[in-house]
CSV table of C-alpha atoms in Angstrom, one decimal:
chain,number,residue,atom,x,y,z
A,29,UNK,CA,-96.1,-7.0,18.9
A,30,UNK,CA,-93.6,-5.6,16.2
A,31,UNK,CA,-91.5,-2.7,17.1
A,32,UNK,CA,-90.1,-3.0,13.5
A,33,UNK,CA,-90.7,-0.5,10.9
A,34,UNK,CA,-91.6,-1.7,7.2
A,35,UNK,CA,-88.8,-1.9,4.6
A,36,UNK,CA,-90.2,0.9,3.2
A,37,UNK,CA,-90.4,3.1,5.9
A,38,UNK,CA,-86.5,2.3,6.9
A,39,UNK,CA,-85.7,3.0,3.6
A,40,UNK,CA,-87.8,6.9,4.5
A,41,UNK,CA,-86.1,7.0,7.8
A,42,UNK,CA,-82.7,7.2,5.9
A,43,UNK,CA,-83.4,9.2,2.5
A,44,UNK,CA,-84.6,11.3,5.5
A,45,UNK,CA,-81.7,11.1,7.4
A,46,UNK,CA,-79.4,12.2,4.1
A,47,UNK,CA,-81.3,14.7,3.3
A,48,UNK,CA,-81.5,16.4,7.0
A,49,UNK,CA,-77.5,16.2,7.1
A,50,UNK,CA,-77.7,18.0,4.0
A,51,UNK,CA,-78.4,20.7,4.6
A,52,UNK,CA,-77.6,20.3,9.1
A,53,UNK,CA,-78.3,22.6,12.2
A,54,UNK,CA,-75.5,25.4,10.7
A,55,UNK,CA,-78.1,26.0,8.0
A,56,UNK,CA,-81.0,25.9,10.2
A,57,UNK,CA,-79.4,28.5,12.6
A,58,UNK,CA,-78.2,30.9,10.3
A,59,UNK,CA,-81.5,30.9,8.5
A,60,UNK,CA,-83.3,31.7,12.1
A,61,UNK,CA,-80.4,34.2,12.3
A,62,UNK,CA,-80.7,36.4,9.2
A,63,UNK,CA,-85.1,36.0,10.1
A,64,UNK,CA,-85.4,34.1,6.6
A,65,UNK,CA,-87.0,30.5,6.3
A,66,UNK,CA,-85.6,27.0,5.6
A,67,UNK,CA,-87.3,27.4,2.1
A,68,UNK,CA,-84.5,25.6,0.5
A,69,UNK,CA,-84.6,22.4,2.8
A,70,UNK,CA,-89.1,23.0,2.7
A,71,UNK,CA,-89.1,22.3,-1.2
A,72,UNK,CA,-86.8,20.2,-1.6
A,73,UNK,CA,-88.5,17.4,1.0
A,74,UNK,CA,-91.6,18.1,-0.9
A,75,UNK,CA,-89.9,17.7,-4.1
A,76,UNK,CA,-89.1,14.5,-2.7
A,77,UNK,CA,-92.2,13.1,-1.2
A,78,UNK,CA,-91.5,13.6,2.4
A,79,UNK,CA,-93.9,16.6,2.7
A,80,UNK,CA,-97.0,14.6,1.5
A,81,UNK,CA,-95.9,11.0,2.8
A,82,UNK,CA,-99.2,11.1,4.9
A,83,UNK,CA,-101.9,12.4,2.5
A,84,UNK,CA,-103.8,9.8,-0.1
A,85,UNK,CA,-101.7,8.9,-3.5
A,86,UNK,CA,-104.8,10.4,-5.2
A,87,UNK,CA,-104.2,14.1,-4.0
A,88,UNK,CA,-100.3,13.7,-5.1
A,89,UNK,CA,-99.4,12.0,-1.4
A,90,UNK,CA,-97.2,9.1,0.0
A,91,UNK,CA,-100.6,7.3,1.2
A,92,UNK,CA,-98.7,6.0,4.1
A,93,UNK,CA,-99.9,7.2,8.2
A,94,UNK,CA,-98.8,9.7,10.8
A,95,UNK,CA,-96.0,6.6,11.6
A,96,UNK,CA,-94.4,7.7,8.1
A,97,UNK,CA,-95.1,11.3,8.8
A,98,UNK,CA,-93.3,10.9,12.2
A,99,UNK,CA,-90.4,9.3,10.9
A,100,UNK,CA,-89.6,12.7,8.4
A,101,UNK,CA,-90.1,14.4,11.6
A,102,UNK,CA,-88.0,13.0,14.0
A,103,UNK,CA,-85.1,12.5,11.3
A,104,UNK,CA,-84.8,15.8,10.8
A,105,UNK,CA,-84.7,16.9,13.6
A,106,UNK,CA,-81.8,14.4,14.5
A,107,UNK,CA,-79.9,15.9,12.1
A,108,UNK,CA,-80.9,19.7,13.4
A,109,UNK,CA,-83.2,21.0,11.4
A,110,UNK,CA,-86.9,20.7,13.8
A,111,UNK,CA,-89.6,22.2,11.2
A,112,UNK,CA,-92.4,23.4,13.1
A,113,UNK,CA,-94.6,23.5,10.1
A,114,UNK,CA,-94.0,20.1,9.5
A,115,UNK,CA,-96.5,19.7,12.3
A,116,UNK,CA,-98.9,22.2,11.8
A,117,UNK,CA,-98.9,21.9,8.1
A,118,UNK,CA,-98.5,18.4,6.9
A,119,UNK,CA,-99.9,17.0,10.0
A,120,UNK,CA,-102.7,18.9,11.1
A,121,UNK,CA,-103.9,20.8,8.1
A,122,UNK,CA,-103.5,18.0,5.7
A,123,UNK,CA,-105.2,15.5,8.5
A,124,UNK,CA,-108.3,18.0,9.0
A,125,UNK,CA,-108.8,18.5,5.0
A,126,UNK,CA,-108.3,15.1,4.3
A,127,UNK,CA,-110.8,13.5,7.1
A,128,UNK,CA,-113.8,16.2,7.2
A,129,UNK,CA,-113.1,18.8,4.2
A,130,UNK,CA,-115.2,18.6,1.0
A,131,UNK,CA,-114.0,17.2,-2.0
A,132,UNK,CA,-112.9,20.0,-3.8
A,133,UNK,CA,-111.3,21.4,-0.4
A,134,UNK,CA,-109.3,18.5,-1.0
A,135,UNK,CA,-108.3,18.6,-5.1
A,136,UNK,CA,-107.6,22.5,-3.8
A,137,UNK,CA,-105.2,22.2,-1.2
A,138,UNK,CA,-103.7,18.4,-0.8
A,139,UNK,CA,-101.8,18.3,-3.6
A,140,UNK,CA,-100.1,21.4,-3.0
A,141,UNK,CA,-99.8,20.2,0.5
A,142,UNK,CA,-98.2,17.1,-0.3
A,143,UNK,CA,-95.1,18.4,-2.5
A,144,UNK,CA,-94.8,21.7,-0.7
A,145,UNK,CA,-96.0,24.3,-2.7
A,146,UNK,CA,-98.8,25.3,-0.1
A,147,UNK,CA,-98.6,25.6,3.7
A,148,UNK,CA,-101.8,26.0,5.7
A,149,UNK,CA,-101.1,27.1,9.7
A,150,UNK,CA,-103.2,26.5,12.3
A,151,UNK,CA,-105.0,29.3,14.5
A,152,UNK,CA,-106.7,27.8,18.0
A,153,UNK,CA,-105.0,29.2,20.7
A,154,UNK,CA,-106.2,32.6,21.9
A,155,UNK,CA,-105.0,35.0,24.4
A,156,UNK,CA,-108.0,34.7,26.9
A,157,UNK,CA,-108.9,31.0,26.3
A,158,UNK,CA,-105.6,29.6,25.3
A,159,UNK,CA,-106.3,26.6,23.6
A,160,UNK,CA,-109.7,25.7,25.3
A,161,UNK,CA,-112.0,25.3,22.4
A,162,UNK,CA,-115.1,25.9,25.0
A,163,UNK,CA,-114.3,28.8,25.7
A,164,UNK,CA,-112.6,30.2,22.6
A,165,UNK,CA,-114.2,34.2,21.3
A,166,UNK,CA,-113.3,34.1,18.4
A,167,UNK,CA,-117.1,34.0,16.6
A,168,UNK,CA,-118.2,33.8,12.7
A,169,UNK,CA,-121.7,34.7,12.0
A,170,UNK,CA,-123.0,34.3,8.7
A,171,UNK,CA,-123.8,37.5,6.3
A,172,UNK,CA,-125.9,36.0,3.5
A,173,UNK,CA,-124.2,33.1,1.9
A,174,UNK,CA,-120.8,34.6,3.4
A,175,UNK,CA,-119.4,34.5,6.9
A,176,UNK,CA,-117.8,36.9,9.2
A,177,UNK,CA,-115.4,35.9,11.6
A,178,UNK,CA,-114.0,38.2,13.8
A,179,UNK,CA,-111.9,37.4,17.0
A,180,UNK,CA,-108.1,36.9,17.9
A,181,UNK,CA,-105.4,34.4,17.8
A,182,UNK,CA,-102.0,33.9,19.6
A,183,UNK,CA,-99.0,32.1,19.1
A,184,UNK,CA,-99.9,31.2,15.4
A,185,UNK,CA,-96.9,29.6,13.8
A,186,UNK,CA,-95.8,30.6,10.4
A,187,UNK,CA,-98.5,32.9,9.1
A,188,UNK,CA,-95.9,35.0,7.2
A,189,UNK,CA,-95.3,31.8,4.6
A,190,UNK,CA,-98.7,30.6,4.5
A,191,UNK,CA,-101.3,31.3,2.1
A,192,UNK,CA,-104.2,29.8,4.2
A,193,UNK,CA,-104.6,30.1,8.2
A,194,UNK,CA,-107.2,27.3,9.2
A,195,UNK,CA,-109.0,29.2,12.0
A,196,UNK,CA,-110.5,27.5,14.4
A,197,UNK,CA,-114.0,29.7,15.5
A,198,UNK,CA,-117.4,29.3,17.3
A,199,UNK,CA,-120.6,29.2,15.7
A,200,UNK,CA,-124.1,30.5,17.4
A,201,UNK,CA,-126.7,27.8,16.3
A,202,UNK,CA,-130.3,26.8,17.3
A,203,UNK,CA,-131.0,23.7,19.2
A,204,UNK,CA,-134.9,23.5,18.4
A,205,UNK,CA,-136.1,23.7,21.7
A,206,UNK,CA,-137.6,27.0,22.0
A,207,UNK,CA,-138.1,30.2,19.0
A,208,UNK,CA,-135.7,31.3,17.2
A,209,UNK,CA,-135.9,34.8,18.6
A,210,UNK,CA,-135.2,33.1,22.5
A,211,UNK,CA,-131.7,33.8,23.1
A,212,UNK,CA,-131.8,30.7,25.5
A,213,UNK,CA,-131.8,28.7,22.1
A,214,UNK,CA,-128.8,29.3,21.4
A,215,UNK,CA,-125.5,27.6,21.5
A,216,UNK,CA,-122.0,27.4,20.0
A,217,UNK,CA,-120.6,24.9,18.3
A,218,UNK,CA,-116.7,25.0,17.3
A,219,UNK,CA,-116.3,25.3,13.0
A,220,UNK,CA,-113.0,25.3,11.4
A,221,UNK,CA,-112.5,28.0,8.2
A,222,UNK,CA,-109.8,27.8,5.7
A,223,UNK,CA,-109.0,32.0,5.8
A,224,UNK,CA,-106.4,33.6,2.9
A,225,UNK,CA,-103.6,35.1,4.9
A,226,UNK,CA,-104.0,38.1,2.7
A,227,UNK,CA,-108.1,38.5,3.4
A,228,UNK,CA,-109.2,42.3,4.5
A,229,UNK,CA,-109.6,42.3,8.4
A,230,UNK,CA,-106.9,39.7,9.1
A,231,UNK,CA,-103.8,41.3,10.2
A,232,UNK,CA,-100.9,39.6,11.7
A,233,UNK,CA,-98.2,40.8,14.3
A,234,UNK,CA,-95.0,38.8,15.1
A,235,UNK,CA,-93.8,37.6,18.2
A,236,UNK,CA,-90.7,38.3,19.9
A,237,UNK,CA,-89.5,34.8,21.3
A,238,UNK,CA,-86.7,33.5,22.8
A,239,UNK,CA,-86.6,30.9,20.9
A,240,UNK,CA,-84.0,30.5,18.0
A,241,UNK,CA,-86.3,29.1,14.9
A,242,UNK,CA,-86.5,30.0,11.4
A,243,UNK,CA,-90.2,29.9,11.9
A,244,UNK,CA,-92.5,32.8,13.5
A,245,UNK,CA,-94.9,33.2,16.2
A,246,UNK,CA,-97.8,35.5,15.2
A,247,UNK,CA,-100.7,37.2,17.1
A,248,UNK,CA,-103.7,37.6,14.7
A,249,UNK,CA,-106.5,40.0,14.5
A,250,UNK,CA,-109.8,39.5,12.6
A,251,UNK,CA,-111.8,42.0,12.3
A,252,UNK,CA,-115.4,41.0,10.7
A,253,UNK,CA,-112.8,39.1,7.9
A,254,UNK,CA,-115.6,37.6,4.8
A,255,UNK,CA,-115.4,34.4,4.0
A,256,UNK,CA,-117.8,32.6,1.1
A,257,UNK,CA,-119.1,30.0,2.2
A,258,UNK,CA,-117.0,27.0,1.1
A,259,UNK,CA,-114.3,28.4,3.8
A,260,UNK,CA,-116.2,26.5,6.1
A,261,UNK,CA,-114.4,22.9,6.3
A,262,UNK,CA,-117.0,20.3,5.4
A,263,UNK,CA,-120.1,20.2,4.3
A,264,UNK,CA,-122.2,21.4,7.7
A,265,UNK,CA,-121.4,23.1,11.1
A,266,UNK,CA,-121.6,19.4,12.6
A,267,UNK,CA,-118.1,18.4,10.7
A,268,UNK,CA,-116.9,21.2,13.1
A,269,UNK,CA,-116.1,19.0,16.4
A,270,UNK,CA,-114.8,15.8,14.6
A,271,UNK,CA,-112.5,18.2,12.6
A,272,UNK,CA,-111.3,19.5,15.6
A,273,UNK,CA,-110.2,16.1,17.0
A,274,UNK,CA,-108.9,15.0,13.9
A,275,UNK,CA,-105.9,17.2,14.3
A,276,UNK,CA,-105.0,16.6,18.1
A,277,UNK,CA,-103.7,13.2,17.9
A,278,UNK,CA,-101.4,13.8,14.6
A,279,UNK,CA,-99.9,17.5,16.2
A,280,UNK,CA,-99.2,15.3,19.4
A,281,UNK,CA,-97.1,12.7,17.5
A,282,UNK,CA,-95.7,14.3,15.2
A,283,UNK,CA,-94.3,16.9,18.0
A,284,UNK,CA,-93.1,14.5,20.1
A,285,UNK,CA,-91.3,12.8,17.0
A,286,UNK,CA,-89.5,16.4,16.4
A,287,UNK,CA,-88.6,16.3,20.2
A,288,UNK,CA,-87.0,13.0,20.3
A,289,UNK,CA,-84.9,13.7,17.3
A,290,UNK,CA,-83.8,17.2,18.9
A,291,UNK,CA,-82.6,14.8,22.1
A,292,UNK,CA,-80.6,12.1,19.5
A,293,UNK,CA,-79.0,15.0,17.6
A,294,UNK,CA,-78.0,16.2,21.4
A,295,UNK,CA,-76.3,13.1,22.9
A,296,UNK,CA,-74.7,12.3,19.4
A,297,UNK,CA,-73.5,15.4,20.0
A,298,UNK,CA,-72.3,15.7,23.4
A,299,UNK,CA,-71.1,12.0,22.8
A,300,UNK,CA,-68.8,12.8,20.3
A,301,UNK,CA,-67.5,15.6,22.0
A,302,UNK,CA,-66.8,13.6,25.5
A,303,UNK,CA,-65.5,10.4,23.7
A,304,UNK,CA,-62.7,12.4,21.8
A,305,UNK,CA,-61.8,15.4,24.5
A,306,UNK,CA,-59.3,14.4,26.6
A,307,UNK,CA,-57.9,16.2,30.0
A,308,UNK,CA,-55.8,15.0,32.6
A,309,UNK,CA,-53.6,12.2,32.0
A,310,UNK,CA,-55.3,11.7,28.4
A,311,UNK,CA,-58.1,9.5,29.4
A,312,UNK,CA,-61.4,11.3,27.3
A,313,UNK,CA,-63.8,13.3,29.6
A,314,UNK,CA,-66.4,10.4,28.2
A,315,UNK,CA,-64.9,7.7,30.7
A,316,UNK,CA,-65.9,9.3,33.5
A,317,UNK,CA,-69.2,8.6,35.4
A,318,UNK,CA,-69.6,11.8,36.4
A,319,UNK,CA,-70.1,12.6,32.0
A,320,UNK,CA,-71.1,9.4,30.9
A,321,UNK,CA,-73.8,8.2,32.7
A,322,UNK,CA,-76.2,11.7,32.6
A,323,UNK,CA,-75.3,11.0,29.0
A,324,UNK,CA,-76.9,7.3,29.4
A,325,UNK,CA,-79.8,8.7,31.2
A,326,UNK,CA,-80.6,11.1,28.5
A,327,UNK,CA,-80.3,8.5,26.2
A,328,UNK,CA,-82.8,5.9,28.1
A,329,UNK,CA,-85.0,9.0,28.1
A,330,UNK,CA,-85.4,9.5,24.8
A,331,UNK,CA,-85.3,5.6,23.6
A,332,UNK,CA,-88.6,5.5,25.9
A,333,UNK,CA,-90.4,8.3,24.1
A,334,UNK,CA,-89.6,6.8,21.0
A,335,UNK,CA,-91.1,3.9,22.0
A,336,UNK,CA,-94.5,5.8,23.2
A,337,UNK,CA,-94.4,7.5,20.0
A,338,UNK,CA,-94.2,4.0,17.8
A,339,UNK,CA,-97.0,3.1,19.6
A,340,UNK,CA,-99.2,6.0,19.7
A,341,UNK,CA,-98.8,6.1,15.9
A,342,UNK,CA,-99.2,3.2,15.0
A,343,UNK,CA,-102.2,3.3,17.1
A,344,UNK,CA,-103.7,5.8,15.1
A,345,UNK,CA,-102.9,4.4,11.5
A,346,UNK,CA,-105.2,1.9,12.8
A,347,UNK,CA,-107.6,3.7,13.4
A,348,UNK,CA,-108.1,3.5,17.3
A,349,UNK,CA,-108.2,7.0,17.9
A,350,UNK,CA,-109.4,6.8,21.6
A,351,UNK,CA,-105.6,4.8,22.3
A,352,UNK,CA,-104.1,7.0,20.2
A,353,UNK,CA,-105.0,9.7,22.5
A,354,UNK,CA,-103.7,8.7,25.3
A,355,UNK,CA,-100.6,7.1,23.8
A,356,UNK,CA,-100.0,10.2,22.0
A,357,UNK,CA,-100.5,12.6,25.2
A,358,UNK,CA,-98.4,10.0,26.9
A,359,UNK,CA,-95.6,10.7,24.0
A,360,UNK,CA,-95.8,13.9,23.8
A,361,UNK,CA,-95.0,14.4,27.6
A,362,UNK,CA,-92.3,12.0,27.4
A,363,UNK,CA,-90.5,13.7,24.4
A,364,UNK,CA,-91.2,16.9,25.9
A,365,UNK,CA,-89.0,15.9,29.1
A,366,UNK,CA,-86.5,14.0,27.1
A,367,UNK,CA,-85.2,16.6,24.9
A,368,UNK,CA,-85.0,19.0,27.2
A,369,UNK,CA,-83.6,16.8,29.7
A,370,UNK,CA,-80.9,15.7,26.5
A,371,UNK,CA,-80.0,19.1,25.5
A,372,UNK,CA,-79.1,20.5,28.7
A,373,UNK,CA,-77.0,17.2,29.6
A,374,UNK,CA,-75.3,17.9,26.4
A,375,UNK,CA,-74.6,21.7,26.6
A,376,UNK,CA,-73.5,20.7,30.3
A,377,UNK,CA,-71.1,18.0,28.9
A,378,UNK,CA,-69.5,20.1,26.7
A,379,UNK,CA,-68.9,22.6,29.1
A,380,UNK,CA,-68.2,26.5,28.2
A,381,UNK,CA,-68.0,24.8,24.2
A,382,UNK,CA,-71.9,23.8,25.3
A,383,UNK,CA,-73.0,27.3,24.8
A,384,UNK,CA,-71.2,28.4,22.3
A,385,UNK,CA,-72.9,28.8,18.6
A,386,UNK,CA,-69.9,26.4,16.8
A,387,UNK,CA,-71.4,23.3,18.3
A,388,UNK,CA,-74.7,23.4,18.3
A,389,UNK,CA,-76.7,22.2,20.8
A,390,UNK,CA,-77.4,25.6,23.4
A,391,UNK,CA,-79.4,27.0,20.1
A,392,UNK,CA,-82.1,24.4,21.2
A,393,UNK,CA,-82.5,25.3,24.4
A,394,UNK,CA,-85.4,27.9,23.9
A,395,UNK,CA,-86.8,25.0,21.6
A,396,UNK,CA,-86.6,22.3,23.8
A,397,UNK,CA,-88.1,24.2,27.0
A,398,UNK,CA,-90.9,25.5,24.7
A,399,UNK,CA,-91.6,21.7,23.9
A,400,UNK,CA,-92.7,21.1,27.6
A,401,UNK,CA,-95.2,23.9,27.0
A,402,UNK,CA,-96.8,23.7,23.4
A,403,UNK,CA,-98.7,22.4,21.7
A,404,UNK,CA,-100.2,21.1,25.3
A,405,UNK,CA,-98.3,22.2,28.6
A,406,UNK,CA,-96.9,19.1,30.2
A,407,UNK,CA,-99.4,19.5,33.7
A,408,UNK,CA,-102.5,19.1,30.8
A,409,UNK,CA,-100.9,16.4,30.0
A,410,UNK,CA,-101.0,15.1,33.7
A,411,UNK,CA,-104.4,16.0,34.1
A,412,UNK,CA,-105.8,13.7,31.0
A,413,UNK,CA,-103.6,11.2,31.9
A,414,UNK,CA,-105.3,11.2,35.6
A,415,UNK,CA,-108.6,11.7,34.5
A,416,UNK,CA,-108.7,8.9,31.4
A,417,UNK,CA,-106.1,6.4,32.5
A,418,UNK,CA,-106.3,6.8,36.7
A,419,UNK,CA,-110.1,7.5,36.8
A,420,UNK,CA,-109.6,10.8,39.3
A,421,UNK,CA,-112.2,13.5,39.1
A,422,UNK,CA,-111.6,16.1,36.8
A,423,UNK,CA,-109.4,19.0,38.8
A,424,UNK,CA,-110.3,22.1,37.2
């Protein structure tokens, strides 16, 4: 058992780390202020390899695993600057292409992928099914060689800088046992469809959140939007399902990477405030119990999650994906609870400067609480956790 990273991958945690203080969580809130992007910080990361650290040297990546991808994740957001579309981007787009696209889905869009010059979003979630892909409406039906696809999507991060949504959609099929004119013989199957933001019939309509981000929540309409027929990831329907999957694990990692660097940046935070503010007698506010030890919990908090999220990545670069799963639901619950559990110890340590813009930390509260919710609500979490690790029957 090594909890050590490679040389190379410390030496990625701190060109990481330089480049997130950069540019710091001043930049990333008055970029969600004004409603632009961190488009600076975005190309510049890409320029630099971190964008791409996950996708194959051949397609202009890093070659390296989610572990690497985690790391660019987690640093910056320890230095304040959590990029969504690091997640949905680099780590599931890029993931899904790479495993079950076609070859010349993945000359097209890796490379651009990998150093920054493309983002592709991801569209499951829908306002009916949520993110239950057995129940999703969203339908493409094919139109000669074309497809139409028709359905809506909610809570679709980043639409309005991507040029490629990757739509997740159900496909009637046959299953051979009866004619093809017996409607009994029919059955969806979930496909995945690489859609241009800017197709007729797709229209997007943003989100008011609570949530202080440079990045935008979308609700998306399609409206019999035509596709040719090599918008269909892979070469058949049946690359569908494995596509699918081949996302989850990545989005759960790589989020709770982003969530356990939001709870370092929070208790350096707080801890520099409390070790250097001093009130009666002159003693700092730090050498207190009563401050220092929610401080310490926090901290215990998050060092765990880490740990989960180590091991569910590294679980996956190896390949066993069943482990990953649940290391990486495991992870994701545990950086869920830790950052929001860090940021609100921080903004309470701090006191009336806690909520104040100057320093930093109550700008991540709509972030943090979001992070118990999405991508997978923390009581999902509970329920594959009883199901595949406790063996209880399945509750809903």
């Amino acid at each position: 058992m090594n909890f050590d990273l490679t040389p190379e991958q410390d030496q990625l945690r701190d060109a990481v780390r330089e480049l997130g203080r950069k540019y710091g969580h001043s930049y990333f809130v008055s970029k969600a202020r004004a409603g632009e992007h961190t488009t600076e910080l975005w190309h510049e990361a890409g320029r630099l390899g971190y964008l791409g650290v996950n996708i194959p040297t051949e397609y202009g990546g890093g070659g390296g695993g989610i572990t690497d991808l985690a790391i660019v994740c987690e640093e910056l957001a320890a230095a304040g600057c959590p990029l969504l579309l690091l997640v949905v981007s680099p780590a599931i787009a890029a993931t899904v292409i790479n495993k079950h696209g076609t070859e010349e889905q993945r000359k097209k869009h890796l490379p651009g992928l990998a150093d920054g010059s493309q983002k592709i979003v991801f569209a499951i979630t829908e306002p009916d099914a949520g993110s239950n892909f057995h129940r999703l409406a969203t339908v493409a039906r094919r139109d000669g060689d074309d497809w139409l696809l028709s359905g809506r999507k909610i809570y679709i991060s980043g639409v309005d800088e991507a040029g490629h949504v990757l739509v997740v959609a159900r496909v009637a099929v046959g299953d051979g046992s009866a004619g093809a004119g017996d409607a009994s013989a029919q059955r969806l199957k979930p496909a995945l469809f690489l859609v241009p933001t800017d197709a007729p019939g797709l229209e997007k309509s943003k989100l008011d959140m609570e949530i202080l981000s440079p990045e935008n929540q979308f609700l998306l309409f399609l409206d019999d939007v035509r596709l040719p027929a090599d918008a269909l990831v892979g070469e058949s329907l049946d690359a569908g399902l494995p596509a699918l999957f081949a996302g989850l694990n990545p989005e759960r990692i790589t989020v709770a990477a982003m969530g356990a660097g939001t709870g370092r940046y929070a208790i350096e935070k707080a801890s520099d405030y409390t070790s250097t503010r001093t009130v009666w007698g002159g003693r700092s506010i730090g050498s207190h119990q009563g401050v220092s030890h929610p401080l310490a919990h926090a901290a215990v908090q998050v060092e765990l999650a880490r740990l989960m999220i180590h091991k569910a990545a590294t679980l996956y670069d190896a390949g066993r994906d069943l482990e990953a799963g649940i290391s990486g639901n495991m992870a994701k619950y545990a950086a869920g609870e830790a950052a929001a559990l860090a940021v609100d110890t921080a903004v309470q340590a701090l006191g009336g400067a806690g909520m104040t813009t100057e320093y930093g930390v109550a700008t991540l509260l709509g972030a943090v609480r979001a992070g118990r919710i999405a991508p997978v609500s923390r009581e999902m979490i509970l329920n594959f956790v009883a199901q595949h690790v406790l063996g209880q029957d399945k509750s809903y």
